[in-house]
Tab-separated table of N, CA and C in Angstrom:
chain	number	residue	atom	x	y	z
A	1	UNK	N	0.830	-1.199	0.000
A	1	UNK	CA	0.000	0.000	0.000
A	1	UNK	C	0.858	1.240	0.000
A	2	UNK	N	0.454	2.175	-0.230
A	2	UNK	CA	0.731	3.625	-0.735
A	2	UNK	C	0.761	4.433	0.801
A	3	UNK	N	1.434	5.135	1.254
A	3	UNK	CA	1.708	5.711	2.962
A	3	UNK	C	1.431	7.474	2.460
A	4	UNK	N	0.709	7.859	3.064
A	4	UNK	CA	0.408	9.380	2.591
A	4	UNK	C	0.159	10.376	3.851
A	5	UNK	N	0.435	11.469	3.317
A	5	UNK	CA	0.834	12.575	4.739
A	5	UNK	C	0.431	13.486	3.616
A	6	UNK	N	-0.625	14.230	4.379
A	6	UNK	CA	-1.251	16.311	3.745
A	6	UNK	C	-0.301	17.185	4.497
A	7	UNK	N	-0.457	17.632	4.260
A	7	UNK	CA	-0.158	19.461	4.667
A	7	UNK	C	-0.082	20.525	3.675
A	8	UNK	N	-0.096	21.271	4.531
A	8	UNK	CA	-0.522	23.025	3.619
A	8	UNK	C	-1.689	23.377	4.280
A	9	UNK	N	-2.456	22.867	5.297
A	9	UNK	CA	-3.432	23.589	5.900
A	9	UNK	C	-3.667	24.574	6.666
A	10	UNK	N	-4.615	25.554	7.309
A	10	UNK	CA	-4.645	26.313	8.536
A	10	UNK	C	-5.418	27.253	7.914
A	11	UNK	N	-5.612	28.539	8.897
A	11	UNK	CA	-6.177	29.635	8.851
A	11	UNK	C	-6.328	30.447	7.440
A	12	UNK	N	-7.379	31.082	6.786
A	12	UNK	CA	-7.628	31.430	5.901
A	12	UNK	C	-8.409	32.390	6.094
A	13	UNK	N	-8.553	33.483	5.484
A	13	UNK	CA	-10.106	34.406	5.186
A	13	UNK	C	-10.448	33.823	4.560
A	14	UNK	N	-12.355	34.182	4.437
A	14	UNK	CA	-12.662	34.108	3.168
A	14	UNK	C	-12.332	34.701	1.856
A	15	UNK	N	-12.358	34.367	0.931
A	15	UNK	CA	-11.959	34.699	-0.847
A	15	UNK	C	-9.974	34.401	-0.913
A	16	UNK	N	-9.412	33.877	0.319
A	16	UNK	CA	-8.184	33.416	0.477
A	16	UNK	C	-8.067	31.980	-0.353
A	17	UNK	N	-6.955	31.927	-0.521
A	17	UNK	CA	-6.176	30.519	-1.602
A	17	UNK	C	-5.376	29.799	-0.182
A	18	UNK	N	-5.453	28.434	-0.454
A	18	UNK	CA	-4.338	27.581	-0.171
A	18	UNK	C	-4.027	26.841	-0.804
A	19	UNK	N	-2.658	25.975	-0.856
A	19	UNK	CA	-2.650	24.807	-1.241
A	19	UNK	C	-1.886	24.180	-0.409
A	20	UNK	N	-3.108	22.601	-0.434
A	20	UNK	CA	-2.578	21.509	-0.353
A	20	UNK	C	-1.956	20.384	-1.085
A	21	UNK	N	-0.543	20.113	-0.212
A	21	UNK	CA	0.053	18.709	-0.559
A	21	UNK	C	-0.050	17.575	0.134
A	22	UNK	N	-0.105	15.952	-0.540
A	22	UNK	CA	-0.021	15.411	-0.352
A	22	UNK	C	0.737	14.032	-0.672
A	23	UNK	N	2.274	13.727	0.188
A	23	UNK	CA	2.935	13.159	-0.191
A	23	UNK	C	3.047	11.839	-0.011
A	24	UNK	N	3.525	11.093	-1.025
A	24	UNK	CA	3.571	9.623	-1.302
A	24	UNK	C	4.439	9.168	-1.217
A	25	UNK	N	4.428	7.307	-0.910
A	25	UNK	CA	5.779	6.684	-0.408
A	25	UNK	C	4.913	5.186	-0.188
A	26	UNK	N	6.125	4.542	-0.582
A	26	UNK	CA	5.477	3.348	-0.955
A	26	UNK	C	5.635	2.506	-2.323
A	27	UNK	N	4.514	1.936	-2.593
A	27	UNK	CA	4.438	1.305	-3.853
A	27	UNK	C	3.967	2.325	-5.247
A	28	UNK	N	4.285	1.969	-6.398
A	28	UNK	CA	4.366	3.189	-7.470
A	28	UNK	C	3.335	4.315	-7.606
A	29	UNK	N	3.911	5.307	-7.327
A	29	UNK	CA	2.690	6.481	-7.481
A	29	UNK	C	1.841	6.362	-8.272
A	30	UNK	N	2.586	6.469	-9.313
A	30	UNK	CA	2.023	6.466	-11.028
A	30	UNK	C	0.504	5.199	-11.321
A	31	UNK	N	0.189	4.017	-10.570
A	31	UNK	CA	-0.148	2.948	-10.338
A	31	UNK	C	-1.563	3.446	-9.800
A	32	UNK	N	-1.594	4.974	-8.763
A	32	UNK	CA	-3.027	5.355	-8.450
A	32	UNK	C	-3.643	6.403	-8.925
A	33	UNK	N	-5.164	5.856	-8.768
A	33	UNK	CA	-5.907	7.176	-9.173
A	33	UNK	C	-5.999	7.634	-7.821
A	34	UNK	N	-5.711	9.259	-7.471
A	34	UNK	CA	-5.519	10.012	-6.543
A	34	UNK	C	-7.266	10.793	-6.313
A	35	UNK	N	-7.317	11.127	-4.795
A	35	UNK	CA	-8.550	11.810	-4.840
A	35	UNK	C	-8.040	12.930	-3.462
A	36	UNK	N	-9.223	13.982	-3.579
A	36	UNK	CA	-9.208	14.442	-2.109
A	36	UNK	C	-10.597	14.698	-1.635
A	37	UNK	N	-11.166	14.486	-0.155
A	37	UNK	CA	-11.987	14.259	0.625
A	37	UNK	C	-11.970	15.107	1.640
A	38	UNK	N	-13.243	15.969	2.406
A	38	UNK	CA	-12.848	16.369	3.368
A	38	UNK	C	-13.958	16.123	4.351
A	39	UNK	N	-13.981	16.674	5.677
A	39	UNK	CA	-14.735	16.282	6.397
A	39	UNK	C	-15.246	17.314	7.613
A	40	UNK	N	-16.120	17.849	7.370
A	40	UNK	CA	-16.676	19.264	8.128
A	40	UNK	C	-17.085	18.338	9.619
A	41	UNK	N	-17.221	19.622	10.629
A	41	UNK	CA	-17.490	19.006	12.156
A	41	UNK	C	-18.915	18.490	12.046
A	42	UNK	N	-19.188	17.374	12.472
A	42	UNK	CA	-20.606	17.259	12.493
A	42	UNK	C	-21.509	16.406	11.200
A	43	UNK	N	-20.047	16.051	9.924
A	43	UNK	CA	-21.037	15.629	8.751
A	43	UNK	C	-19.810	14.532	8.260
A	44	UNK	N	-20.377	13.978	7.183
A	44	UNK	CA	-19.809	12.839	6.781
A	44	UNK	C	-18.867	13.035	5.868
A	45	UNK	N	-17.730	12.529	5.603
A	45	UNK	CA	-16.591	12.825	4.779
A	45	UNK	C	-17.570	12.806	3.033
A	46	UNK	N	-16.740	13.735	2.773
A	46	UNK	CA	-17.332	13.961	1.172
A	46	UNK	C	-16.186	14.184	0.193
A	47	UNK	N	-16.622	14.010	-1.070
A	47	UNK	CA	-15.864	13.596	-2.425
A	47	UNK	C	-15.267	15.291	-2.376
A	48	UNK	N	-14.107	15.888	-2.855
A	48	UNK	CA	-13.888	16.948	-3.374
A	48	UNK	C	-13.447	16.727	-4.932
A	49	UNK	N	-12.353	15.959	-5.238
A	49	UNK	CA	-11.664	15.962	-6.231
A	49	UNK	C	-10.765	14.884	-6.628
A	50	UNK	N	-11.095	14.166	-7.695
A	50	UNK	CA	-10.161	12.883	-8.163
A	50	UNK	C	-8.933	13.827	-9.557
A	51	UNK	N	-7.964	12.629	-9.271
A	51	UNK	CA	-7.472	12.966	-10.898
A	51	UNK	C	-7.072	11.208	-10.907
A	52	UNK	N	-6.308	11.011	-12.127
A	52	UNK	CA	-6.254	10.297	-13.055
A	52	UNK	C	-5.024	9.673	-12.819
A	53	UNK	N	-4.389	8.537	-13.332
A	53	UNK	CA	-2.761	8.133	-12.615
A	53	UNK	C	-2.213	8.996	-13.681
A	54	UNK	N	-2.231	9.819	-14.826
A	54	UNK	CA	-1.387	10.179	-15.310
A	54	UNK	C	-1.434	12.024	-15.188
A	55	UNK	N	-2.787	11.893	-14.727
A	55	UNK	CA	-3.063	13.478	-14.590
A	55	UNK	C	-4.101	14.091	-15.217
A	56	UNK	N	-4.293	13.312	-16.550
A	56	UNK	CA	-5.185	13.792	-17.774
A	56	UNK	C	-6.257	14.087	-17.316
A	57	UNK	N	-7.328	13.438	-16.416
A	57	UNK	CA	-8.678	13.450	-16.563
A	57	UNK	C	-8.878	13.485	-14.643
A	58	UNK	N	-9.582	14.798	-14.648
A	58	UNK	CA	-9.829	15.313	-13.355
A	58	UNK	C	-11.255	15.657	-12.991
A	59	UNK	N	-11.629	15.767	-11.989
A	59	UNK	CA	-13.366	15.417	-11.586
A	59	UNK	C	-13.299	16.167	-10.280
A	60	UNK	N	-14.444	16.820	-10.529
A	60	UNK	CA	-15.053	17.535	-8.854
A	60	UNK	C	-16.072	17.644	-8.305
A	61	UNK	N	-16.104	17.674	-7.211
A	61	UNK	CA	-17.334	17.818	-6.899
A	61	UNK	C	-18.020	19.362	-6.956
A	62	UNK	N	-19.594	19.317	-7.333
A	62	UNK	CA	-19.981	20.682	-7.859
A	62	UNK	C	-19.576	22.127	-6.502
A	63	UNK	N	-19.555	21.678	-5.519
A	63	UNK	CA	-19.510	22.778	-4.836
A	63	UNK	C	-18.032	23.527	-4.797
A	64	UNK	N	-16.999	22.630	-5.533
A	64	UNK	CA	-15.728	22.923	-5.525
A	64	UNK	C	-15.367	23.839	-6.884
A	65	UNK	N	-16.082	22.712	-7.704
A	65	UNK	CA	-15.756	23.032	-9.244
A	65	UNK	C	-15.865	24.740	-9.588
A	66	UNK	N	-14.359	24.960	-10.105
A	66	UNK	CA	-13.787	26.368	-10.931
A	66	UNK	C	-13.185	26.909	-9.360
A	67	UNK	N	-13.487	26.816	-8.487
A	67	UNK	CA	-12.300	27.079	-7.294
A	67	UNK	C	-11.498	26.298	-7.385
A	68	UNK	N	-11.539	25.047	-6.889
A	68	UNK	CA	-10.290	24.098	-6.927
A	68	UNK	C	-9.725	23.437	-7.865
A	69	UNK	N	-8.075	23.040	-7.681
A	69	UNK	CA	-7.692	22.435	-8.629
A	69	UNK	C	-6.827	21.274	-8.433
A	70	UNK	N	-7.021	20.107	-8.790
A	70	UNK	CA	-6.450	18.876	-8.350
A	70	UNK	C	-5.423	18.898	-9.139
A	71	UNK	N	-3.976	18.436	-9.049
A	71	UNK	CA	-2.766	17.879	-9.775
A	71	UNK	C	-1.933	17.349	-8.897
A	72	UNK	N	-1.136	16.582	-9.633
A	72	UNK	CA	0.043	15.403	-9.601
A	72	UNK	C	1.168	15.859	-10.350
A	73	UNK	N	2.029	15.084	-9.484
A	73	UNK	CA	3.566	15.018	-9.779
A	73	UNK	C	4.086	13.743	-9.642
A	74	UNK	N	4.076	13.262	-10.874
A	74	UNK	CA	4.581	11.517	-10.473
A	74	UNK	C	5.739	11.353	-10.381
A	75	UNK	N	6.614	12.392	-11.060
A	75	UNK	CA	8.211	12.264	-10.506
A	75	UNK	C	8.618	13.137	-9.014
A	76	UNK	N	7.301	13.424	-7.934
A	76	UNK	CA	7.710	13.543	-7.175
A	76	UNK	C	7.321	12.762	-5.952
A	77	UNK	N	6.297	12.051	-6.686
A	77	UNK	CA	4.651	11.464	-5.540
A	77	UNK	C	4.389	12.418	-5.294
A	78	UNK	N	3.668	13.355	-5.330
A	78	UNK	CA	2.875	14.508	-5.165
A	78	UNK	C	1.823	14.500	-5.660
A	79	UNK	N	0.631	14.731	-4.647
A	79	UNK	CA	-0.436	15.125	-5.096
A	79	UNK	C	-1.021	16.589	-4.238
A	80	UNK	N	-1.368	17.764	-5.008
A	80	UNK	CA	-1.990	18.720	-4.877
A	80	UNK	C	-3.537	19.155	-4.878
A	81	UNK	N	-3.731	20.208	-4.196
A	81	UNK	CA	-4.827	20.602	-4.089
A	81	UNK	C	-5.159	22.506	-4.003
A	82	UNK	N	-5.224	22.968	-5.118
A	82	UNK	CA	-4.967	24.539	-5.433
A	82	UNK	C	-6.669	24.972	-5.255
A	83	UNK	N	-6.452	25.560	-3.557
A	83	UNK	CA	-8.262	25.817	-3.462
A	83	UNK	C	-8.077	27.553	-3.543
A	84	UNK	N	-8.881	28.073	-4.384
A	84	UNK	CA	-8.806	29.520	-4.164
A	84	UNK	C	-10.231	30.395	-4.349
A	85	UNK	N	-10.700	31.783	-4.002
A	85	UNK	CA	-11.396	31.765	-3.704
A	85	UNK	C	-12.485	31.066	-2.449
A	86	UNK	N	-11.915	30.677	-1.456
A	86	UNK	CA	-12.277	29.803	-0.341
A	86	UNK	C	-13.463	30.441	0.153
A	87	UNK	N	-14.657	29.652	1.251
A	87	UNK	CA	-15.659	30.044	1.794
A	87	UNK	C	-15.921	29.114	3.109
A	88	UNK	N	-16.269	30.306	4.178
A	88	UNK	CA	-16.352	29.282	5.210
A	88	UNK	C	-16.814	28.408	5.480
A	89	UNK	N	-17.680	27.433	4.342
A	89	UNK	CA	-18.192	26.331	4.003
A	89	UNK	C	-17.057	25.021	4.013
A	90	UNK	N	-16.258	25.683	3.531
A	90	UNK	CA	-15.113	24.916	2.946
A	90	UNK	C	-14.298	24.454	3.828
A	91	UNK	N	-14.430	24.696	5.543
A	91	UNK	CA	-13.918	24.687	6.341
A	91	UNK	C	-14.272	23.027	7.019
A	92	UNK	N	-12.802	22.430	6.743
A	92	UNK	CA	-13.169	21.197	7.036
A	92	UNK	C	-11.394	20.125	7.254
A	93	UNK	N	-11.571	18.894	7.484
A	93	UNK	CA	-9.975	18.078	7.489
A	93	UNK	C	-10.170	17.494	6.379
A	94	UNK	N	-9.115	17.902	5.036
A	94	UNK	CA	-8.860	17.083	4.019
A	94	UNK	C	-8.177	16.574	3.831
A	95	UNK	N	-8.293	15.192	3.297
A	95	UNK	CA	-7.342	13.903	3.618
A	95	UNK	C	-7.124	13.501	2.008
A	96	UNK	N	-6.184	12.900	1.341
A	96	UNK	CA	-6.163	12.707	0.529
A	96	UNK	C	-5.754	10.872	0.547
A	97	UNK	N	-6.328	10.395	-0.555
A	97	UNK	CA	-6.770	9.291	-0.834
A	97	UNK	C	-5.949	8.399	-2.106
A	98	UNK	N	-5.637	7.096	-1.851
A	98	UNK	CA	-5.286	6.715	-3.775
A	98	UNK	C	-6.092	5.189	-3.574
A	99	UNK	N	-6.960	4.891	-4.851
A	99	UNK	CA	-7.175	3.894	-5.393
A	99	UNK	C	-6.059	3.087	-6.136
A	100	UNK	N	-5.871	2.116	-6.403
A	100	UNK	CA	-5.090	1.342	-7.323
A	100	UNK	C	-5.549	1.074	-8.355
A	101	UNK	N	-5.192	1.954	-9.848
A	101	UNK	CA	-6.015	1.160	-11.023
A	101	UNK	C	-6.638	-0.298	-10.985
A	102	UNK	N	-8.092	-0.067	-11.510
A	102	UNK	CA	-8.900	-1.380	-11.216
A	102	UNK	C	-9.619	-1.345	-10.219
A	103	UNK	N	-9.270	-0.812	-8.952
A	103	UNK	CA	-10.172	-1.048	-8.045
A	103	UNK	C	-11.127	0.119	-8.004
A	104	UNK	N	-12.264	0.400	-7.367
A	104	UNK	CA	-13.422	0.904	-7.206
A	104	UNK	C	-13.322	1.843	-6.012
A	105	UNK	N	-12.391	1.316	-5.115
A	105	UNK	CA	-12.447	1.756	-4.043
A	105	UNK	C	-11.567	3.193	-3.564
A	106	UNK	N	-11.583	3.634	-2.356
A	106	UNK	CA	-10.106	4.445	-2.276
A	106	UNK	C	-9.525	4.107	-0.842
A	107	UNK	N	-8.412	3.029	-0.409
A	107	UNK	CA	-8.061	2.102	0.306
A	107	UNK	C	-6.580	2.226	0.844
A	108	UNK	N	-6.348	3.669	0.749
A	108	UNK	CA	-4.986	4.387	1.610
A	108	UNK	C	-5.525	6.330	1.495
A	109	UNK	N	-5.445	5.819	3.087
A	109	UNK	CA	-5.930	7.274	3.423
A	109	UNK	C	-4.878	7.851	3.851
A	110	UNK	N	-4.541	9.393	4.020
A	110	UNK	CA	-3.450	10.400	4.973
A	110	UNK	C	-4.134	10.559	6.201
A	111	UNK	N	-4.071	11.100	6.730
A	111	UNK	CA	-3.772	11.681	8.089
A	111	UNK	C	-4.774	12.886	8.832
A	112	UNK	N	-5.297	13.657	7.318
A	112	UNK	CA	-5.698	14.685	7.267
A	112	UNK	C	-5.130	16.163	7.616
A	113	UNK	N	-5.763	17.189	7.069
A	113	UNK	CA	-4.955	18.926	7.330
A	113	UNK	C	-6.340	19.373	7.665
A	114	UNK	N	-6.313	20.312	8.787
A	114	UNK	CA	-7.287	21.073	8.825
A	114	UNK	C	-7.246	22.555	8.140
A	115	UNK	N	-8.157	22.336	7.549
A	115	UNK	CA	-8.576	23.933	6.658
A	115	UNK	C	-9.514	24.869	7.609
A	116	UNK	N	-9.056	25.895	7.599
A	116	UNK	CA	-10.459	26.659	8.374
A	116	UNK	C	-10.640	28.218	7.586
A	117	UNK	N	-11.572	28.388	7.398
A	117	UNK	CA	-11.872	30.097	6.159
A	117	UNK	C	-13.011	30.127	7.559
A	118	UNK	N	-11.940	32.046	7.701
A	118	UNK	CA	-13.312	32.461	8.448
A	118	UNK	C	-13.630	33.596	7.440
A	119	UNK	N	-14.717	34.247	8.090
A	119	UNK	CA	-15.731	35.119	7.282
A	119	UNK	C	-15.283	36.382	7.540
């Protein structure tokens, strides 16, 4: 399995940018489809953003989509997360995730970063 650690999180205004990283170690980067997830106080972890093992083909969820931006670095294990325009909605622990081509699932989690946008 794939060993993963976020950071880049913390304090934000609203209409503020961060980005998050999330680094890889382990078995071949290149091998997962990458996602990120987060998880507000009080509610159930939710989808933000997949990409692709090579990068090409990226997916969001609507409340994210045209703020955020998912990318990879396979010659570094890196996976990113470019949130800008932020809202205190958005305020939550995002953990980033990899599937293994083929599988369905997403079955190596990080650690999580807490994000917080105040108003």
């Amino acid at each position: 399995q794939v060993q993963l650690v976020e950071s880049g999180g913390g304090l934000v205004q609203a209409g503020g940018s961060l980005r998050l990283s999330c680094a890889a170690s382990g078995r071949t980067f290149g091998s997962y489809t990458m996602g990120w997830f987060r998880q507000a106080p009080g509610k159930e972890r939710e989808f933000v953003a997949t990409i692709n093992w090579i990068g090409s083909s990226t997916y969001y969820a609507d409340s994210v989509k045209g703020r955020f931006t998912i990318s990879r670095d396979n010659t570094k294990n890196m996976l990113y997360l470019q949130m800008n325009s932020l809202k205190p909605e958005d305020t939550a622990v995002y953990y980033c995730a990899a599937s293994i081509i083929g599988d369905q699932n997403f079955r190596s989690w990080g650690q999580g970063t807490q994000v917080t946008v105040s108003s």
